[in-house]
Short mmCIF file of C-alpha atoms and ligand atoms in Angstrom, two decimals:
data_model
loop_
_atom_site.label_atom_id
_atom_site.label_comp_id
_atom_site.label_asym_id
_atom_site.label_seq_id
_atom_site.Cartn_x
_atom_site.Cartn_y
_atom_site.Cartn_z
CA UNK A 1 -10.72 96.71 32.03
CA UNK A 2 -12.77 94.44 29.83
CA UNK A 3 -10.91 91.14 29.98
CA UNK A 4 -12.51 88.53 27.76
CA UNK A 5 -12.15 85.49 25.61
CA UNK A 6 -13.57 85.56 22.12
CA UNK A 7 -16.23 82.97 21.27
CA UNK A 8 -18.53 82.26 18.36
CA UNK A 9 -22.00 83.70 19.09
CA UNK A 10 -23.51 80.71 17.31
CA UNK A 11 -21.70 77.54 18.43
CA UNK A 12 -19.63 78.90 21.34
CA UNK A 13 -16.34 77.80 19.72
CA UNK A 14 -13.30 79.58 21.19
CA UNK A 15 -11.88 82.00 18.60
CA UNK A 16 -8.19 82.79 18.52
CA UNK A 17 -6.34 85.93 17.43
CA UNK A 18 -9.23 88.37 17.12
CA UNK A 19 -11.00 86.32 14.44
CA UNK A 20 -13.80 88.16 12.65
CA UNK A 21 -15.73 85.00 11.96
CA UNK A 22 -16.09 81.46 13.32
CA UNK A 23 -14.36 78.88 11.07
CA UNK A 24 -17.00 76.29 11.99
CA UNK A 25 -20.29 78.07 11.24
CA UNK A 26 -19.35 81.62 10.16
CA UNK A 27 -20.94 83.02 13.34
CA UNK A 28 -20.28 86.47 14.78
CA UNK A 29 -17.47 86.72 17.32
CA UNK A 30 -18.70 87.65 20.81
CA UNK A 31 -16.71 88.82 23.84
CA UNK A 32 -17.14 86.50 26.82
CA UNK A 33 -16.13 88.86 29.64
CA UNK A 34 -14.42 87.51 32.74
CA UNK A 35 -16.44 89.92 34.89
CA UNK A 36 -19.93 88.46 35.41
CA UNK A 37 -21.36 91.16 37.71
CA UNK A 38 -22.74 94.43 36.44
CA UNK A 39 -20.64 96.91 38.27
CA UNK A 40 -20.40 100.36 36.62
CA UNK A 41 -17.16 102.14 37.50
CA UNK A 42 -16.72 105.80 38.44
CA UNK A 43 -15.45 106.73 34.98
CA UNK A 44 -16.89 109.25 32.48
CA UNK A 45 -19.43 108.34 29.79
CA UNK A 46 -19.44 104.83 28.36
CA UNK A 47 -16.11 104.07 30.05
CA UNK A 48 -18.07 103.44 33.24
CA UNK A 49 -19.03 100.15 31.54
CA UNK A 50 -15.40 99.32 30.84
CA UNK A 51 -15.67 95.80 32.32
CA UNK A 52 -17.95 94.94 29.38
CA UNK A 53 -16.06 96.80 26.67
CA UNK A 54 -13.18 95.11 24.78
CA UNK A 55 -10.63 97.80 25.70
CA UNK A 56 -7.64 98.10 28.03
CA UNK A 57 -7.61 101.87 28.39
CA UNK A 58 -9.97 104.78 27.95
CA UNK A 59 -9.83 108.38 26.77
CA UNK A 60 -11.51 111.11 28.79
CA UNK A 61 -12.07 113.26 25.66
CA UNK A 62 -14.19 110.61 23.91
CA UNK A 63 -16.92 108.16 24.94
CA UNK A 64 -19.98 110.37 25.53
CA UNK A 65 -22.81 108.06 26.55
CA UNK A 66 -26.49 107.94 25.73
CA UNK A 67 -28.80 109.42 28.35
CA UNK A 68 -31.84 107.51 29.60
CA UNK A 69 -34.80 109.36 31.13
CA UNK A 70 -38.42 108.67 31.94
CA UNK A 71 -40.68 110.29 29.40
CA UNK A 72 -43.63 112.41 30.37
CA UNK A 73 -44.54 114.14 27.05
CA UNK A 74 -44.57 111.25 24.58
CA UNK A 75 -45.68 108.84 27.31
CA UNK A 76 -48.78 110.97 27.93
CA UNK A 77 -49.55 111.17 24.19
CA UNK A 78 -49.39 107.38 23.93
CA UNK A 79 -51.00 106.60 27.30
CA UNK A 80 -47.92 104.77 28.58
CA UNK A 81 -46.99 104.71 32.27
CA UNK A 82 -43.35 103.64 32.03
CA UNK A 83 -41.81 104.86 28.80
CA UNK A 84 -38.04 105.37 29.01
CA UNK A 85 -36.15 107.21 26.30
CA UNK A 86 -32.52 106.55 25.51
CA UNK A 87 -31.26 109.67 23.75
CA UNK A 88 -28.05 109.59 21.73
CA UNK A 89 -27.23 113.06 20.54
CA UNK A 90 -26.78 116.61 21.73
CA UNK A 91 -29.17 117.84 24.41
CA UNK A 92 -27.12 119.36 27.23
CA UNK A 93 -30.24 120.17 29.29
CA UNK A 94 -30.66 116.38 29.66
CA UNK A 95 -26.94 115.69 29.98
CA UNK A 96 -26.59 114.34 26.41
CA UNK A 97 -23.29 115.52 24.97
CA UNK A 98 -22.76 113.47 21.80
CA UNK A 99 -21.68 116.21 19.43
CA UNK A 100 -21.96 114.10 16.27
CA UNK A 101 -25.59 113.62 17.21
CA UNK A 102 -25.99 109.86 16.72
CA UNK A 103 -25.43 106.58 18.52
CA UNK A 104 -22.64 105.82 16.06
CA UNK A 105 -20.40 107.65 18.54
CA UNK A 106 -21.01 104.72 20.92
CA UNK A 107 -19.38 102.51 18.31
CA UNK A 108 -16.55 104.82 17.28
CA UNK A 109 -15.02 105.53 20.70
CA UNK A 110 -14.41 101.89 21.82
CA UNK A 111 -13.40 100.83 18.28
CA UNK A 112 -10.64 103.45 18.20
CA UNK A 113 -9.60 102.62 21.75
CA UNK A 114 -9.35 98.91 20.85
CA UNK A 115 -7.21 99.76 17.85
CA UNK A 116 -4.96 101.92 20.04
CA UNK A 117 -4.64 99.09 22.61
CA UNK A 118 -3.48 96.69 19.90
CA UNK A 119 -0.58 99.02 19.03
CA UNK A 120 -0.47 97.65 15.48
CA UNK A 121 -0.26 101.13 13.93
CA UNK A 122 -2.94 100.30 11.38
CA UNK A 123 -5.16 102.86 9.64
CA UNK A 124 -8.87 102.24 10.11
CA UNK A 125 -11.04 102.09 7.00
CA UNK A 126 -14.76 102.88 7.33
CA UNK A 127 -17.57 102.87 4.77
CA UNK A 128 -20.59 104.92 5.70
CA UNK A 129 -23.61 106.75 4.33
CA UNK A 130 -23.22 109.48 6.92
CA UNK A 131 -23.65 109.21 10.65
CA UNK A 132 -20.99 106.52 11.15
CA UNK A 133 -18.45 108.48 9.14
CA UNK A 134 -19.17 111.62 11.17
CA UNK A 135 -18.73 109.77 14.46
CA UNK A 136 -15.43 108.19 13.44
CA UNK A 137 -14.13 111.47 11.96
CA UNK A 138 -14.81 113.30 15.23
CA UNK A 139 -13.35 110.60 17.48
CA UNK A 140 -10.21 110.10 15.31
CA UNK A 141 -9.68 113.85 15.14
CA UNK A 142 -9.76 114.01 18.94
CA UNK A 143 -7.53 110.96 19.45
CA UNK A 144 -5.21 111.81 16.53
CA UNK A 145 -5.59 108.41 14.86
CA UNK A 146 -5.55 108.09 11.05
CA UNK A 147 -8.83 107.25 9.30
CA UNK A 148 -9.99 106.68 5.75
CA UNK A 149 -13.67 107.20 5.03
CA UNK A 150 -15.50 105.91 1.95
CA UNK A 151 -18.72 107.89 1.62
CA UNK A 152 -21.25 108.02 -1.25
CA UNK A 153 -20.92 111.39 -2.96
CA UNK A 154 -24.59 112.09 -2.22
CA UNK A 155 -23.92 111.77 1.53
CA UNK A 156 -20.82 113.99 1.75
CA UNK A 157 -22.82 116.89 3.23
CA UNK A 158 -23.30 114.87 6.39
CA UNK A 159 -19.59 114.61 7.13
CA UNK A 160 -18.58 117.27 9.59
CA UNK A 161 -16.80 117.51 12.92
CA UNK A 162 -17.08 119.93 15.82
CA UNK A 163 -13.30 119.90 16.28
CA UNK A 164 -10.45 120.68 13.90
CA UNK A 165 -10.33 117.67 11.50
CA UNK A 166 -7.32 115.43 12.09
CA UNK A 167 -5.72 112.79 9.89
CA UNK A 168 -8.96 111.92 8.11
CA UNK A 169 -9.01 111.18 4.39
CA UNK A 170 -12.47 111.43 2.81
CA UNK A 171 -13.04 109.42 -0.36
CA UNK A 172 -16.25 110.31 -2.21
CA UNK A 173 -17.71 107.22 -3.87
CA UNK A 174 -19.63 107.52 -7.15
CA UNK A 175 -22.30 105.02 -6.12
CA UNK A 176 -24.29 103.98 -3.08
CA UNK A 177 -23.42 102.67 0.36
CA UNK A 178 -22.92 99.13 -1.03
CA UNK A 179 -20.28 100.48 -3.45
CA UNK A 180 -18.58 102.35 -0.60
CA UNK A 181 -18.42 99.07 1.34
CA UNK A 182 -16.86 97.25 -1.63
CA UNK A 183 -14.11 99.86 -2.03
CA UNK A 184 -13.43 99.98 1.72
CA UNK A 185 -13.12 96.16 1.68
CA UNK A 186 -10.55 96.29 -1.13
CA UNK A 187 -8.38 98.85 0.66
CA UNK A 188 -8.63 97.23 4.08
CA UNK A 189 -7.44 93.88 2.69
CA UNK A 190 -4.07 95.56 2.05
CA UNK A 191 -1.22 95.70 4.50
CA UNK A 192 -1.35 98.54 7.07
CA UNK A 193 -5.12 99.00 6.88
CA UNK A 194 -7.87 97.53 9.05
CA UNK A 195 -11.54 97.16 8.24
CA UNK A 196 -13.83 98.58 10.88
CA UNK A 197 -15.74 95.29 10.72
CA UNK A 198 -19.42 96.31 10.94
CA UNK A 199 -21.51 93.86 12.93
CA UNK A 200 -18.45 91.61 13.36
CA UNK A 201 -16.69 94.32 15.36
CA UNK A 202 -17.20 93.48 19.06
CA UNK A 203 -16.22 97.01 20.14
CA UNK A 204 -18.95 98.38 17.94
CA UNK A 205 -21.61 96.06 19.35
CA UNK A 206 -20.59 96.37 22.96
CA UNK A 207 -20.42 100.15 22.60
CA UNK A 208 -24.03 100.13 21.43
CA UNK A 209 -24.95 97.70 24.19
CA UNK A 210 -24.24 100.48 26.69
CA UNK A 211 -27.66 101.91 25.77
CA UNK A 212 -29.20 99.00 27.65
CA UNK A 213 -26.60 99.14 30.43
CA UNK A 214 -27.36 102.82 31.05
CA UNK A 215 -31.03 101.98 31.43
CA UNK A 216 -30.28 99.24 33.96
CA UNK A 217 -27.90 101.49 35.90
CA UNK A 218 -30.51 104.21 36.23
CA UNK A 219 -33.66 102.17 36.72
CA UNK A 220 -32.33 98.92 38.21
CA UNK A 221 -34.13 96.53 35.93
CA UNK A 222 -34.34 95.30 32.37
CA UNK A 223 -37.15 96.87 30.32
CA UNK A 224 -39.92 94.61 29.00
CA UNK A 225 -39.63 96.04 25.48
CA UNK A 226 -36.92 97.68 23.40
CA UNK A 227 -37.66 99.76 20.25
CA UNK A 228 -35.05 100.76 17.66
CA UNK A 229 -34.82 101.76 13.99
CA UNK A 230 -32.38 99.47 12.15
CA UNK A 231 -30.42 99.25 8.95
CA UNK A 232 -27.97 96.45 9.64
CA UNK A 233 -29.65 95.64 12.95
CA UNK A 234 -26.34 95.65 14.83
CA UNK A 235 -27.83 97.76 17.64
CA UNK A 236 -30.55 95.15 18.15
CA UNK A 237 -27.97 92.38 18.41
CA UNK A 238 -25.97 94.55 20.83
CA UNK A 239 -28.91 95.11 23.17
CA UNK A 240 -29.74 91.39 23.11
CA UNK A 241 -26.15 90.54 24.07
CA UNK A 242 -25.99 93.18 26.81
CA UNK A 243 -29.31 91.88 28.18
CA UNK A 244 -27.95 88.34 28.39
CA UNK A 245 -25.00 89.61 30.43
CA UNK A 246 -27.38 91.46 32.76
CA UNK A 247 -29.56 88.35 33.19
CA UNK A 248 -26.48 86.31 34.07
CA UNK A 249 -25.75 88.80 36.86
CA UNK A 250 -29.13 87.80 38.31
CA UNK A 251 -30.13 91.04 40.09
CA UNK A 252 -32.01 92.96 37.39
CA UNK A 253 -34.50 90.54 35.82
CA UNK A 254 -34.73 87.14 34.20
CA UNK A 255 -36.49 87.89 30.92
CA UNK A 256 -34.89 89.29 27.82
CA UNK A 257 -36.43 92.58 26.65
CA UNK A 258 -38.60 91.94 23.61
CA UNK A 259 -36.97 93.42 20.54
CA UNK A 260 -39.13 95.65 18.35
CA UNK A 261 -36.92 96.57 15.40
CA UNK A 262 -38.12 98.88 12.64
CA UNK A 263 -37.14 99.44 9.02
CA UNK A 264 -38.20 102.10 6.55
CA UNK A 265 -40.25 100.47 3.75
CA UNK A 266 -39.99 99.73 0.89
CA UNK A 267 -36.17 99.67 1.27
CA UNK A 268 -36.29 97.15 4.10
CA UNK A 269 -34.29 93.92 3.59
CA UNK A 270 -34.49 92.76 7.23
CA UNK A 271 -38.24 93.35 7.36
CA UNK A 272 -38.68 91.46 4.09
CA UNK A 273 -36.57 88.50 5.20
CA UNK A 274 -38.27 88.25 8.60
CA UNK A 275 -41.69 88.21 6.92
CA UNK A 276 -40.56 85.59 4.40
CA UNK A 277 -40.60 87.94 1.43
CA UNK A 278 -37.84 88.13 -1.15
CA UNK A 279 -34.91 90.40 -0.52
CA UNK A 280 -33.25 90.40 -3.92
CA UNK A 281 -31.05 93.33 -4.92
CA UNK A 282 -33.28 93.78 -7.98
CA UNK A 283 -36.35 94.38 -5.77
CA UNK A 284 -34.63 97.37 -4.21
CA UNK A 285 -33.26 98.58 -7.52
CA UNK A 286 -36.84 98.61 -8.82
CA UNK A 287 -37.83 100.95 -5.99
CA UNK A 288 -34.73 103.07 -6.62
CA UNK A 289 -33.51 102.45 -3.04
CA UNK A 290 -32.24 104.27 -1.09
CA UNK A 291 -33.68 107.25 -2.95
CA UNK A 292 -36.83 108.66 -1.38
CA UNK A 293 -36.38 107.02 2.01
CA UNK A 294 -37.31 109.00 5.11
CA UNK A 295 -33.69 108.30 6.09
CA UNK A 296 -31.35 106.42 3.78
CA UNK A 297 -28.95 105.50 6.62
CA UNK A 298 -31.44 102.72 7.32
CA UNK A 299 -30.75 100.97 4.01
CA UNK A 300 -28.19 98.17 4.18
CA UNK A 301 -28.26 95.64 1.35
CA UNK A 302 -26.41 92.94 3.29
CA UNK A 303 -27.49 93.00 6.91
CA UNK A 304 -26.17 90.31 9.29
CA UNK A 305 -29.54 88.66 9.35
CA UNK A 306 -29.12 84.88 9.08
CA UNK A 307 -25.54 84.63 10.37
CA UNK A 308 -25.28 82.75 13.70
CA UNK A 309 -25.59 85.35 16.45
CA UNK A 310 -27.18 87.81 14.01
CA UNK A 311 -30.48 89.71 13.82
CA UNK A 312 -32.70 86.66 13.25
CA UNK A 313 -31.28 84.82 16.26
CA UNK A 314 -31.66 87.96 18.40
CA UNK A 315 -35.33 88.47 17.54
CA UNK A 316 -36.19 84.76 17.81
CA UNK A 317 -34.50 84.51 21.19
CA UNK A 318 -36.01 87.72 22.60
CA UNK A 319 -39.41 87.48 20.96
CA UNK A 320 -41.44 90.19 19.20
CA UNK A 321 -41.31 91.67 15.78
CA UNK A 322 -39.81 93.63 12.90
CA UNK A 323 -41.86 96.56 11.68
CA UNK A 324 -42.08 98.09 8.22
CA UNK A 325 -42.65 101.84 8.54
CA UNK A 326 -43.51 103.92 5.49
CA UNK A 327 -42.47 107.54 5.09
CA UNK A 328 -45.82 109.07 6.05
CA UNK A 329 -45.89 107.24 9.40
CA UNK A 330 -42.28 108.23 10.05
CA UNK A 331 -43.03 111.89 9.30
CA UNK A 332 -46.00 111.95 11.72
CA UNK A 333 -43.99 110.15 14.39
CA UNK A 334 -41.15 112.66 14.06
CA UNK A 335 -43.57 115.58 14.56
CA UNK A 336 -45.19 113.83 17.52
CA UNK A 337 -41.85 113.19 19.22
CA UNK A 338 -40.40 116.63 18.63
CA UNK A 339 -43.58 118.33 19.82
CA UNK A 340 -44.03 116.17 22.94
CA UNK A 341 -40.38 115.86 24.05
CA UNK A 342 -39.06 119.24 22.90
CA UNK A 343 -35.94 118.20 20.95
CA UNK A 344 -35.23 117.63 17.25
CA UNK A 345 -34.40 114.07 16.21
CA UNK A 346 -32.79 112.49 13.14
CA UNK A 347 -35.28 111.08 10.64
CA UNK A 348 -33.94 107.55 11.29
CA UNK A 349 -34.94 107.74 14.94
CA UNK A 350 -38.51 108.66 14.04
CA UNK A 351 -38.89 105.23 12.42
CA UNK A 352 -38.52 103.71 15.91
CA UNK A 353 -41.08 106.18 17.30
CA UNK A 354 -43.52 105.12 14.54
CA UNK A 355 -42.99 101.47 15.48
CA UNK A 356 -43.86 102.30 19.09
CA UNK A 357 -47.01 104.11 17.96
CA UNK A 358 -47.92 101.05 15.89
CA UNK A 359 -47.27 98.70 18.81
CA UNK A 360 -49.48 100.77 21.12
CA UNK A 361 -52.29 100.93 18.54
CA UNK A 362 -52.03 97.19 17.85
CA UNK A 363 -51.87 96.19 21.54
CA UNK A 364 -48.38 94.64 21.28
CA UNK A 365 -47.42 96.51 24.45
CA UNK A 366 -49.44 97.03 27.63
CA UNK A 367 -49.87 100.52 29.13
CA UNK A 368 -47.92 99.61 32.27
CA UNK A 369 -45.03 97.75 30.54
CA UNK A 370 -41.50 99.14 30.94
CA UNK A 371 -40.55 100.28 27.45
CA UNK A 372 -37.16 101.53 26.30
CA UNK A 373 -37.25 103.63 23.11
CA UNK A 374 -33.86 104.19 21.55
CA UNK A 375 -33.68 107.61 19.94
CA UNK A 376 -30.55 106.83 17.95
CA UNK A 377 -29.87 110.37 16.87
CA UNK A 378 -30.96 113.92 17.56
CA UNK A 379 -30.11 117.41 18.66
CA UNK A 380 -28.53 118.63 15.40
CA UNK A 381 -30.52 121.88 15.63
CA UNK A 382 -29.75 122.19 19.33
CA UNK A 383 -26.02 121.68 18.60
CA UNK A 384 -26.04 124.59 16.14
CA UNK A 385 -26.91 126.94 19.05
CA UNK A 386 -23.71 126.02 20.92
CA UNK A 387 -21.10 124.76 18.44
CA UNK A 388 -19.90 125.47 14.96
CA UNK A 389 -19.27 122.62 12.55
CA UNK A 390 -16.36 122.03 10.20
CA UNK A 391 -17.44 120.36 6.96
CA UNK A 392 -14.84 117.81 5.86
CA UNK A 393 -13.55 118.33 2.34
CA UNK A 394 -13.69 115.43 -0.09
CA UNK A 395 -10.04 114.51 -0.82
CA UNK A 396 -10.74 112.38 -3.89
CA UNK A 397 -13.65 110.90 -5.77
CA UNK A 398 -13.65 107.34 -7.12
CA UNK A 399 -16.00 104.92 -8.86
CA UNK A 400 -15.98 101.13 -8.62
CA UNK A 401 -14.37 100.80 -12.03
CA UNK A 402 -11.68 103.49 -11.83
CA UNK A 403 -10.56 102.89 -8.27
CA UNK A 404 -7.19 101.17 -8.59
CA UNK A 405 -5.00 104.27 -9.11
CA UNK A 406 -6.75 106.06 -6.30
CA UNK A 407 -6.36 103.13 -3.90
CA UNK A 408 -2.66 102.83 -4.74
CA UNK A 409 -2.08 106.49 -4.06
CA UNK A 410 -3.87 106.15 -0.70
CA UNK A 411 -1.56 103.24 0.11
CA UNK A 412 1.45 105.43 -0.64
CA UNK A 413 0.19 108.34 1.51
CA UNK A 414 -0.52 106.13 4.52
CA UNK A 415 2.39 103.69 4.14
C1 PLP B 501 -29.37 107.58 13.54
C2 PLP B 501 -29.34 106.15 13.12
N1 PLP B 501 -30.26 105.30 13.63
C3 PLP B 501 -30.26 104.00 13.29
C4 PLP B 501 -29.34 103.50 12.41
C5 PLP B 501 -29.36 102.03 12.08
O1 PLP B 501 -28.22 101.42 12.60
P1 PLP B 501 -27.73 100.00 12.10
O2 PLP B 501 -27.42 100.13 10.63
O3 PLP B 501 -26.56 99.69 12.93
O4 PLP B 501 -28.87 99.08 12.30
C6 PLP B 501 -28.38 104.32 11.85
C7 PLP B 501 -27.38 103.82 10.90
O5 PLP B 501 -26.54 104.51 10.39
C8 PLP B 501 -28.36 105.68 12.24
O6 PLP B 501 -27.45 106.52 11.75
#
């Protein structure tokens, strides 16, 4: 089981009592696991990495892992010798069994297990524009844990499960993802509720870090490059942290994989900040963000960019770059991937493919480099061939200004 002490990812200060933030510099909490060797166990899915997950137990019915394979189709199109694809989604022919079809399932399963281990009986509160909500709804329905989801009304169509929905309350928010986060924050500050925590949630990060661990388990070394589409960038931080643990083991390489993180322009706060451009809310309002994005799940107004242990530290420490991908490049990349690999992918994932195409064209990667491309979601069409989906009904709709009565009634229901 993943025994650890909690430390600040910035200054290394020991954090007590599951702190979400370092009192000295505000840095992200990071699990410092007692186990220093990479030693996957004979357990199903992500639970095989249990020594580096902040959980005591595991649940056989949850925890589907990503699948890593060596590409031939896309690799040939791009002239790459060693392109590895990490696929999070549903593609049983490759062994990928994530029925909610995105890497958010890697976050949901250990988060719910950690909550169960704590035995505090709290109800988890999650704000999401889609894929995260779906992942948590599925996992909580399987594990029979209560969950409250705050989802922008425009994203409600994305909330479905492949099992009978459990104790999941769906709150439709009249507003965008940022408004959903504000309302979730208000509710989770009340007694009996717990915020999921976003980038500050170590279970979430270490769950996503298993993408890198699966690559190392299968191919016995760290890749030279890692490509991913980001909104908050938490997956990038997670892979950086997992890589540091692997390097400490000493058997799989000494160099951190270079992080190539990609955002969908013009709604791209991390890209703007990295390139020294303004990232004011008003800039994005002027573009009407997230409207018109190739995938609006990639828009996060407040990413953990400058916080100690956050995205900026990860990219500086690992080297490489943050890409701005416009819709037309993302559309072409999606077609290229689906045609060459033979599986449908979520639009968000195509932004990472476009970044890889850009890197190849610009000479940022060599043909014989080991490259890990994270396809963060896919297989929705493939899933429809095997499983039916249950759309979750919206239990109530609230706006930022008229939320108090609704929040009080939720408190009563879940008290
Ligand atoms: C499929 C997919 N890829 C990538 C991302 C970006 O993840 P993050 O916001 O953690 O950077 C998301 C976010 O929801 C997603 O759903």
